[in-house]
Coordinates of C-alpha atoms in Angstrom, one line a residue:
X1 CA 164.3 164.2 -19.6
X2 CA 161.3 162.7 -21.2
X3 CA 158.2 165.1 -21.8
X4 CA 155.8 162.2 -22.1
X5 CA 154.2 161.5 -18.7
X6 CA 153.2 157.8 -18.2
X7 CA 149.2 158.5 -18.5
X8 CA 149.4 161.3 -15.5
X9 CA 149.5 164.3 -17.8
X10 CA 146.4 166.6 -19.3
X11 CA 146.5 166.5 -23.1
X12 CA 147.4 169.8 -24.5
X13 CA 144.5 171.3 -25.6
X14 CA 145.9 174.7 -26.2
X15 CA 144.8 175.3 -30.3
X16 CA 147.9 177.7 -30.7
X17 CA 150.2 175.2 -29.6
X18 CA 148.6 172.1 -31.6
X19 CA 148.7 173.9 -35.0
X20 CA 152.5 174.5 -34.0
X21 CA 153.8 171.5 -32.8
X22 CA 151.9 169.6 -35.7
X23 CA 149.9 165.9 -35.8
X24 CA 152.7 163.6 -36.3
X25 CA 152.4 160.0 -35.4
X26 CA 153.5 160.9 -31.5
X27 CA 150.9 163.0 -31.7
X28 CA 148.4 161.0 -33.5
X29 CA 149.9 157.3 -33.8
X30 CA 146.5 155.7 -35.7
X31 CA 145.5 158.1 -38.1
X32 CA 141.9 159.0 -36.3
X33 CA 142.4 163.0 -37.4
X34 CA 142.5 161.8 -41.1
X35 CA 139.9 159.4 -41.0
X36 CA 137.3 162.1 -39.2
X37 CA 138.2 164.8 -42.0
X38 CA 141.6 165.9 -41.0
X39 CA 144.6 167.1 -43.1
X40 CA 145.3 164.7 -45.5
X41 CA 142.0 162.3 -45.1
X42 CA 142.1 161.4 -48.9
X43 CA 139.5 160.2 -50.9
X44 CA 136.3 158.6 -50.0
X45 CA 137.8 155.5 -50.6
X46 CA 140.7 155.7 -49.1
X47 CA 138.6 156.8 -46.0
X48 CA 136.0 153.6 -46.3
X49 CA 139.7 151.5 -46.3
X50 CA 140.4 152.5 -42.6
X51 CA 136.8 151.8 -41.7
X52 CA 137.8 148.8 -40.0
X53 CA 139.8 151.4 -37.1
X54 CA 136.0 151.9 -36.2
X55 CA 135.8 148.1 -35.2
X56 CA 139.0 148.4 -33.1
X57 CA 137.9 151.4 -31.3
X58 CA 134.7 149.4 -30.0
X59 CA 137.0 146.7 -28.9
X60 CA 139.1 149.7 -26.4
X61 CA 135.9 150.9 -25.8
X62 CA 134.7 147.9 -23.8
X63 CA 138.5 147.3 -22.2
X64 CA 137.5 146.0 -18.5
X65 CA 141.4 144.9 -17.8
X66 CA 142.3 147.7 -15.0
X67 CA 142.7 151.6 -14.8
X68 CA 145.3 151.3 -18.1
X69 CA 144.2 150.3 -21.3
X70 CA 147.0 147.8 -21.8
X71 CA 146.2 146.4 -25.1
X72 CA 145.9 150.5 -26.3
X73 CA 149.3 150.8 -24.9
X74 CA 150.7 148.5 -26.8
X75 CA 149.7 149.3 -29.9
X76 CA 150.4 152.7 -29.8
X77 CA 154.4 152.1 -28.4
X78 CA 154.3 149.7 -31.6
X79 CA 152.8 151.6 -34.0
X80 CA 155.2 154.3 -32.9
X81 CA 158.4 151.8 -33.9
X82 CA 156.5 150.4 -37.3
X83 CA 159.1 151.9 -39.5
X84 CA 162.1 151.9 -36.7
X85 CA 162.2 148.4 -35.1
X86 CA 164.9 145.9 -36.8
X87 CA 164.5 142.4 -35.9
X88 CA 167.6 141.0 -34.6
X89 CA 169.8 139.0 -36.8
X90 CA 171.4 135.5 -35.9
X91 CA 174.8 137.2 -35.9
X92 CA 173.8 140.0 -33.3
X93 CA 172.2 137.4 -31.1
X94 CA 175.1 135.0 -31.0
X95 CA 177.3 138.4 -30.1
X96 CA 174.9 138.8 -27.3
X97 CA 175.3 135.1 -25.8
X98 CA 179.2 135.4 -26.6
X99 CA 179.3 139.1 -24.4
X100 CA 176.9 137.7 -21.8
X101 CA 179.2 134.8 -21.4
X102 CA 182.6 136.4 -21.1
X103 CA 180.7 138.9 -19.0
X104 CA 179.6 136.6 -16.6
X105 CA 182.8 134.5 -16.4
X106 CA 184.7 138.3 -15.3
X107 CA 182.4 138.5 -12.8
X108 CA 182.6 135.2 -11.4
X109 CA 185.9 136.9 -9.8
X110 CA 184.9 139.9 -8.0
X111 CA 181.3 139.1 -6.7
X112 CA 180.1 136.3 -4.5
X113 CA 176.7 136.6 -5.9
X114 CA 176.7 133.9 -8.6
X115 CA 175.2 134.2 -12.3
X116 CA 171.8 135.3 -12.5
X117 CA 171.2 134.7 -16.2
X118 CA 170.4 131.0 -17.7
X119 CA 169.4 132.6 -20.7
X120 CA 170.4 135.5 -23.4
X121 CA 168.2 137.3 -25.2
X122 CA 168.6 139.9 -28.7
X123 CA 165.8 141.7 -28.3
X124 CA 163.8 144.3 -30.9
X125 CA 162.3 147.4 -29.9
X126 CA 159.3 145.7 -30.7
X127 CA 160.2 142.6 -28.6
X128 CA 161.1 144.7 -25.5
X129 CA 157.5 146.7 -25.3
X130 CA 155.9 143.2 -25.5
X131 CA 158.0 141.4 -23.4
X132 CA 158.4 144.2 -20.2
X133 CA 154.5 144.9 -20.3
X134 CA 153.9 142.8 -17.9
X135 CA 156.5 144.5 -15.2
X136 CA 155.4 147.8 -16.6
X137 CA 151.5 146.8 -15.4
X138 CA 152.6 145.5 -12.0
X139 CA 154.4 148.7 -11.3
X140 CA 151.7 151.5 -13.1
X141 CA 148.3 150.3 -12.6
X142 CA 148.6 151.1 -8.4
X143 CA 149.9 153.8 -9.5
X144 CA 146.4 154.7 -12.5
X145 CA 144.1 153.1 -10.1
X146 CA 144.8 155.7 -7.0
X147 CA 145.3 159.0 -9.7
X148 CA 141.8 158.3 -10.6
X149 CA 140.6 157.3 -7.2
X150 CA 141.8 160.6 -5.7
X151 CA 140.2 162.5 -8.6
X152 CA 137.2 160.8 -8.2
X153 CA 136.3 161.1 -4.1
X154 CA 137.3 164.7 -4.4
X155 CA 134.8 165.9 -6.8
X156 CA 131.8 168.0 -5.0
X157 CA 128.5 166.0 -4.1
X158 CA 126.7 167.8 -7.3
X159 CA 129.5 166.9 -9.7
X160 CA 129.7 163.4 -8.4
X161 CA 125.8 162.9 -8.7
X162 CA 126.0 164.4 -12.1
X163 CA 128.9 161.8 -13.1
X164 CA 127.5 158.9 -11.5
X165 CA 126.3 157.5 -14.3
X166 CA 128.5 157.6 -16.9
X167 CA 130.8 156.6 -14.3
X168 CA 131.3 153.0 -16.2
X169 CA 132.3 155.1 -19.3
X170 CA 134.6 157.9 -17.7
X171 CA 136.9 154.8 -16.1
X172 CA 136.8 153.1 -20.0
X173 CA 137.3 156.6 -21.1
X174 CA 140.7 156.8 -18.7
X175 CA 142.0 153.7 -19.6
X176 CA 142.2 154.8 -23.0
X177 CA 143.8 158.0 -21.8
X178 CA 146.1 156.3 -19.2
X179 CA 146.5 153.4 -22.1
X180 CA 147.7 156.1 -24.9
X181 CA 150.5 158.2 -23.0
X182 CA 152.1 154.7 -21.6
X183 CA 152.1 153.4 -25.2
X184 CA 153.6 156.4 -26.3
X185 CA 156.0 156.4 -23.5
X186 CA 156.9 153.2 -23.5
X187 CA 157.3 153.6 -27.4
X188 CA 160.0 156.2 -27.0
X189 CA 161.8 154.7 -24.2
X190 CA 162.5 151.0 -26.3
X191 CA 164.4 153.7 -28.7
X192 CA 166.7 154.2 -26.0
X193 CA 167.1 151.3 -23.8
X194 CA 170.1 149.4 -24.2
X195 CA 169.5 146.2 -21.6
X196 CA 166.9 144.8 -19.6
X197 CA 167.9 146.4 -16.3
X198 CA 168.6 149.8 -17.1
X199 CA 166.1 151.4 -15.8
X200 CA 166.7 150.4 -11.8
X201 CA 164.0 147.7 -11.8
X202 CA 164.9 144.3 -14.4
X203 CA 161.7 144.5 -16.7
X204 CA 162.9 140.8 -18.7
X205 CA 161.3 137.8 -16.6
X206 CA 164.1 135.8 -14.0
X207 CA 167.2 134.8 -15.6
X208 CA 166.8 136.5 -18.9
X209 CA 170.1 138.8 -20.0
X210 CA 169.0 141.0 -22.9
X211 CA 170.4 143.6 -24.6
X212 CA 169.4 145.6 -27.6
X213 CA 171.2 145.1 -30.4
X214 CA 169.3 147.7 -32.5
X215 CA 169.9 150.4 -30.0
X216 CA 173.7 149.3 -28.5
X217 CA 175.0 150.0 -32.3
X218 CA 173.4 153.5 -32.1
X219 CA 174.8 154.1 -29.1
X220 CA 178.4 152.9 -29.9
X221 CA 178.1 154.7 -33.3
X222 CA 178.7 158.0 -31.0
X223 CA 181.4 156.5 -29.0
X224 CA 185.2 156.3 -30.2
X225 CA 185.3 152.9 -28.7
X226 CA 184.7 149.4 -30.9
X227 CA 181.6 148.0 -31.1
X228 CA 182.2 144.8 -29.3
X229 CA 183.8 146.1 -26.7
X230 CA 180.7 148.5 -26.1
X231 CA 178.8 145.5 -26.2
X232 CA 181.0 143.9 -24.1
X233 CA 180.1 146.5 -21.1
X234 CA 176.8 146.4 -20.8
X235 CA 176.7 143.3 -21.4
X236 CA 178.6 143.4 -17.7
X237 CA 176.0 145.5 -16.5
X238 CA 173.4 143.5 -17.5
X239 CA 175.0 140.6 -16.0
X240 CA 175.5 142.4 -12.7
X241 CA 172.0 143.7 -12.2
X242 CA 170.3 140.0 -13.3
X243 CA 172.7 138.7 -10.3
X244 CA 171.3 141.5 -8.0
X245 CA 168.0 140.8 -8.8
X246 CA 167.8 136.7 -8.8
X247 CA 169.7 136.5 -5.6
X248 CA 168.6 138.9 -3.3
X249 CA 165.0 137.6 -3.6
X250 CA 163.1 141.0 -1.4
X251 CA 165.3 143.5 -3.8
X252 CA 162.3 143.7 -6.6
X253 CA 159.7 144.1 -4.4
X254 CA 161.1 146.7 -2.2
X255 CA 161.2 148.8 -5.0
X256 CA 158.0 148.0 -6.2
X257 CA 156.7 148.6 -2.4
X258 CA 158.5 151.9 -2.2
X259 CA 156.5 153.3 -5.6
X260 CA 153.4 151.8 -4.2
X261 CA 153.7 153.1 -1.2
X262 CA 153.9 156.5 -3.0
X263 CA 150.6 155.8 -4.9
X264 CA 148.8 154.8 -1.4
X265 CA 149.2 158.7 -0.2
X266 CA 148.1 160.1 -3.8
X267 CA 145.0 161.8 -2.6
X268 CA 143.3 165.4 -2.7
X269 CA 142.3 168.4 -0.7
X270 CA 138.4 167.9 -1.0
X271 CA 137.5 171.1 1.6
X272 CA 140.5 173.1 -0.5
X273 CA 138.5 172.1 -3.4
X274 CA 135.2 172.5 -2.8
X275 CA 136.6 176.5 -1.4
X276 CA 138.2 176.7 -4.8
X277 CA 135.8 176.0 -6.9
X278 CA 133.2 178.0 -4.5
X279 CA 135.4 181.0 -5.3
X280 CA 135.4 180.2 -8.9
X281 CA 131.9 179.9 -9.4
X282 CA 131.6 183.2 -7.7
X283 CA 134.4 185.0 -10.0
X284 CA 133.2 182.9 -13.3
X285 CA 128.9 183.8 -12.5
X286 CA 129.0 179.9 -12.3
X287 CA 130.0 176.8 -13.9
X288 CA 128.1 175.4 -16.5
X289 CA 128.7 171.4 -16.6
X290 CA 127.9 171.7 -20.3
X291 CA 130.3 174.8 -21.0
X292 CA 134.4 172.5 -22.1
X293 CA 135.7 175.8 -21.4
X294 CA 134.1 176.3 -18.2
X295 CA 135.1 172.4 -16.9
X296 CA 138.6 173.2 -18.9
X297 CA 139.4 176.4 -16.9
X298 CA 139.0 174.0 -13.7
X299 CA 141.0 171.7 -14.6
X300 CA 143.5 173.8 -15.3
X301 CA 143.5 175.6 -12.3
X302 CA 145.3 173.7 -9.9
X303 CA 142.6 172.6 -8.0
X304 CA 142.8 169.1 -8.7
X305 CA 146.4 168.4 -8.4
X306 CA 147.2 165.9 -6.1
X307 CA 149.1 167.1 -2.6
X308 CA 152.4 165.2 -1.6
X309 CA 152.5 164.0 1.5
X310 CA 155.1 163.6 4.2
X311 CA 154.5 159.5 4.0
X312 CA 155.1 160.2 0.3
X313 CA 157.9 162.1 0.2
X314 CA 159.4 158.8 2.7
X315 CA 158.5 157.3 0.0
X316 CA 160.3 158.4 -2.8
X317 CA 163.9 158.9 -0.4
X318 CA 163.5 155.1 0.1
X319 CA 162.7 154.5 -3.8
X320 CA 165.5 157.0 -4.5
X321 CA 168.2 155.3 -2.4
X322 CA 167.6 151.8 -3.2
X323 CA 168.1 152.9 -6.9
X324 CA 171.2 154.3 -6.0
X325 CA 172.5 151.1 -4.1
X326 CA 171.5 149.0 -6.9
X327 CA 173.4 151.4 -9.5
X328 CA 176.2 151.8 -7.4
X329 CA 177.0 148.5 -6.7
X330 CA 176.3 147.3 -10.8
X331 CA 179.3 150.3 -11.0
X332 CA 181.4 149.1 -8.4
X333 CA 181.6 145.3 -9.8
X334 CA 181.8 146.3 -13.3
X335 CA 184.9 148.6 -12.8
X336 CA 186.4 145.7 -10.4
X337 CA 185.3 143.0 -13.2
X338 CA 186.6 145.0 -16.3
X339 CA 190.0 146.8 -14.5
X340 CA 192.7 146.5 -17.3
X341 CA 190.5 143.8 -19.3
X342 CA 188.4 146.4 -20.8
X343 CA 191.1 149.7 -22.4
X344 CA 187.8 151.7 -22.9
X345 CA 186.1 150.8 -19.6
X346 CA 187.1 154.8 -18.2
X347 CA 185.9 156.3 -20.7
X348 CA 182.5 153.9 -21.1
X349 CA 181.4 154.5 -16.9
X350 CA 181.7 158.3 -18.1
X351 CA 179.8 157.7 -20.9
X352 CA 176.9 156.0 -18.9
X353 CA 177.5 158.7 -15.9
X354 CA 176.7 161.3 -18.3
X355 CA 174.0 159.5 -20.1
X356 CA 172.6 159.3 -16.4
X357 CA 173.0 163.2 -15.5
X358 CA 171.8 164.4 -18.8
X359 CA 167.9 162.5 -18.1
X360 CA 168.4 158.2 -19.5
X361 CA 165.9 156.2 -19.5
X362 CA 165.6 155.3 -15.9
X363 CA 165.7 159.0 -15.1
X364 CA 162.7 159.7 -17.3
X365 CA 161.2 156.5 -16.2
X366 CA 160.6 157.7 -12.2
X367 CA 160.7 161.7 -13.1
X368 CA 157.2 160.9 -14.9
X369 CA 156.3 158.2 -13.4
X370 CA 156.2 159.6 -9.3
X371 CA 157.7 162.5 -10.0
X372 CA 161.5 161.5 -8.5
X373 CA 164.2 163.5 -10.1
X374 CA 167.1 161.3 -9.4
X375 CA 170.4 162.9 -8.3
X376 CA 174.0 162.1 -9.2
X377 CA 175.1 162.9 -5.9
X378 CA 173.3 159.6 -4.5
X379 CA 174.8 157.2 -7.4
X380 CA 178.1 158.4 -6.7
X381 CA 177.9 158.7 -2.7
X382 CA 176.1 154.7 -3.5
X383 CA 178.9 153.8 -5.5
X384 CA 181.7 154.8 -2.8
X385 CA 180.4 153.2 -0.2
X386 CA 180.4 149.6 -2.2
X387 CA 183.9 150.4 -3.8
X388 CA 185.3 150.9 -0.2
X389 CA 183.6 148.0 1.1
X390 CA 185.3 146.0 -1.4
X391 CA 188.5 147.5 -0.2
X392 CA 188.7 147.7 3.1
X393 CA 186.6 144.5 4.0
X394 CA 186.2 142.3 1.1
X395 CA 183.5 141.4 -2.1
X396 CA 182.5 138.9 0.8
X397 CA 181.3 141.5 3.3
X398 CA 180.7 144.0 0.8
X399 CA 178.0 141.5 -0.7
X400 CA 176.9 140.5 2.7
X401 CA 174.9 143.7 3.0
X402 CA 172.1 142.6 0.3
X403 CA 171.3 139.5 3.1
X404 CA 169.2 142.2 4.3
X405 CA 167.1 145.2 3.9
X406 CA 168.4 146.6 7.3
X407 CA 172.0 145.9 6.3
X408 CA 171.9 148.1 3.8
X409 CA 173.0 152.1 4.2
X410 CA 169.9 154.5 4.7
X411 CA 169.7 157.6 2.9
X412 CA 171.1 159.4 5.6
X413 CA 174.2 156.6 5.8
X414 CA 174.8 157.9 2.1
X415 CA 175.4 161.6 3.1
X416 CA 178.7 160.4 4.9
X417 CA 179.4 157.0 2.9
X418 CA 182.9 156.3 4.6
X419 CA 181.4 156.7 8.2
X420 CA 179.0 153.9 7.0
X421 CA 181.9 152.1 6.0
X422 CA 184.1 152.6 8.9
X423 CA 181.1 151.7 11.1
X424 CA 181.0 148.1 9.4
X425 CA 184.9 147.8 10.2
X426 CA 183.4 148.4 13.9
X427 CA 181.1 146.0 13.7
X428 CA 183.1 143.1 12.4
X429 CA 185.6 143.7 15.2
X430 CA 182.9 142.7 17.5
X431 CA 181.7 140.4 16.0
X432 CA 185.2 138.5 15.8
X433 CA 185.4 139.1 19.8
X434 CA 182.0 137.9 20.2
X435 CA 182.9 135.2 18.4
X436 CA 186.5 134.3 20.2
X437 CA 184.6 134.9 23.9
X438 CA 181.6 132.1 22.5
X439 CA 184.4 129.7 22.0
X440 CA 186.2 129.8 25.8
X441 CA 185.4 127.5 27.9
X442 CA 183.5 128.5 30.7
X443 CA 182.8 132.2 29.3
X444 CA 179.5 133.8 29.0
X445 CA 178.3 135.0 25.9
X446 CA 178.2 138.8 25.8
X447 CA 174.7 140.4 25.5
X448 CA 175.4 143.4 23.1
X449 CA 171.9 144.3 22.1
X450 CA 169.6 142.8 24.6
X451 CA 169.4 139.9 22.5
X452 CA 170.7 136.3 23.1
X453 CA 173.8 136.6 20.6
X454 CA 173.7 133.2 20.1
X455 CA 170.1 133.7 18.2

């Protein structure tokens, strides 16, 4: 799982642990400890040569885009990748429109959900940051906004007074934070995204099927399998979650509702607070506004940490089941779409199963993101039900189920998966009587749910 929080975490300001872990570039990804008189600064002019970081700081300085420093993030997820980003060749992209192709025509067969991609994309790691910032914003800035929010209306009347103003330059001050762990987040997770849709949610705009070339041949390089038939797969996974996504129009935004709703209940315990640091005051003779290790010992006290709330944790088991679903049925269609076309199509779902268990990338996307640790038990319980739709009722009905938000199983519906699935066999039964009785002469139309069935 990934250790870098998406702009939620307190930087580590233990001295002991800074000298040990070091000041690489994850650490400091522009240089700013050498140029004020770090390790390694160089000469004087050497140091005068990066004067020109001093210019660029001004311009963060006066960001006014939102609670994230966009523009910070993505500077720092590309500066991470200077020296590790490989522009895609023309052979690797027409390899990519070739998979995406074939992919698409296997799928044709066992989905009625037609093609969802009208163009394919090779994309760098460098391409990917700039490309998915947009969906990254849209889905983190609620998220920023509230963090601060909370933090803010739960500071004591004294403190607030005291910070009101330099409030202008504390919410500049947490865009850069908020702006430097995304771009270093986002920097290490374009090292190890393979398509455009892995992470749950499709980050490419509509109709775009992308895979990384870059990062597929890593990834095959570990795999006794051939390359093209690596690429092959996800390209079929790619293909199946652009379908999803540009056909079942409410999908993206109940996701993006679910981790909203989340950020709506991110608040704090203001009385708790005010008791806590009340106590602390009392135990420390007082806190000196002026002392870092004073305010330091605060922070790191607990005090201000968000509560989760029951609406929250709603919240996340909606987010966590429509994740499922939407993996699930992408592994349910691939495994129908590839069945003896693909020799290595076993041991690939395996592959990506354990990829899953062992913390991908969209397990360390919502683990730091809200804090939802993803469990394998829901992808496969999610995967059973749309494999045994398929089987017992047809790609038709199975499909059907995305018309809908309420078609679709609940989180409790995926703790017994074949009841769900037997109840659907129910259901189509009367729906077939329904449906003879309406065509009898003479013959009134049953009223199963209080409702005019003819509606």
């Amino acid at each position: 799982m990934s250790d870098v929080p998406f702009g939620f975490g307190v930087p580590d300001r233990d001295p002991e642990r800074r000298d040990q872990s070091g000041s690489g570039p994850g650490n400091d990804p522009f240089g700013f400890g050498a140029l004020f008189g770090g390790a390694g600064g160089g000469t004087p002019d050497e140091l005068l040569a990066k004067m020109p970081l001093f210019a660029e700081l001004q311009k963060l300085m006066t960001w006014s885009g939102g609670p994230v420093n966009w523009d910070l993030a993505r500077q720092g997820a590309i500066s991470s990748l200077a020296a590790g980003s490989q522009p895609s060749s023309d052979a690797e992209r027409a390899a990519v429109a070739d998979a995406l192709r074939l992919a698409d025509l296997w799928l044709d067969q066992v989905t009625e959900l037609p093609s969802g991609v009208d163009r394919p994309l090779a994309w760098s790691r460098v391409e990917w940051v700039e490309q998915t910032l947009p969906a990254w914003s849209t889905l983190i800035d609620p998220l920023a906004e509230r963090v601060v929010g909370a933090m803010t209306s739960a500071l004591p009347a004294e403190a607030a007074a005291m910070a009101g103003p330099l409030a202008g330059i504390m919410g500049r001050m947490g865009g850069l934070m908020f702006g430097a762990q995304v771009g270093q987040a986002l920097g290490r997770l374009s090292g190890e995204v393979l398509t455009s849709g892995e992470i749950g949610i499709p980050l490419a705009p509509a109709g775009a099927g992308v895979l990384l070339p870059q990062n597929v041949a890593e990834f095959a390089a570990g795999l006794d399998r051939p390359a093209d038939e690596v690429r092959l797969f996800l390209a079929l996974r790619e293909a199946a979650s652009q379908r999803l996504f540009v056909h079942v129009p409410w999908l993206r935004q109940q996701l993006h509702d679910a981790v909203h709703a989340y950020a709506r209940g991110i608040h704090v315990d203001r009385e708790a607070i005010e008791r806590g640091i009340n106590e602390a005051m009392g135990s420390m003779g007082g806190i000196d506004p002026t002392n870092p290790e004073g305010i330091q010992a605060l922070l790191g006290s607990g005090l201000l940490e968000p509560e989760e709330t029951p609406e929250q944790q709603a919240a996340l088991r909606r987010l966590e089941t429509l994740l499922a679903l939407v993996e699930g049925w992408v592994d349910s269609v691939v495994a129908a779409a590839a069945g003896d076309r693909l020799p290595g199509h076993g041991a690939l779902a395996e592959t990506m199963r354990r990829r899953r268990a062992s913390g991908g990338p969209a397990e360390q996307t919502f683990a730091t993101l809200v804090g939802l640790e993803l469990r394998p038990r829901r992808l496969r319980d999610a995967a059973t039900v749309w494999g045994a739709m398929a089987q017992q009722h047809g790609n038709a009905e199975r499909d059907r189920l995305w018309s809908h938000p309420d078609l679709l199983p609940t989180s409790d519906d995926l703790d017994e998966p074949l009841d769900f699935v037997a109840r659907q066999g129910a259901d189509d039964e009367l729906r077939s009587l329904t449906a003879d009785d309406a065509q009898e002469p003479g013959t009134q139309k049953p009223d199963t749910d209080g409702r005019d069935s003819g509606d």
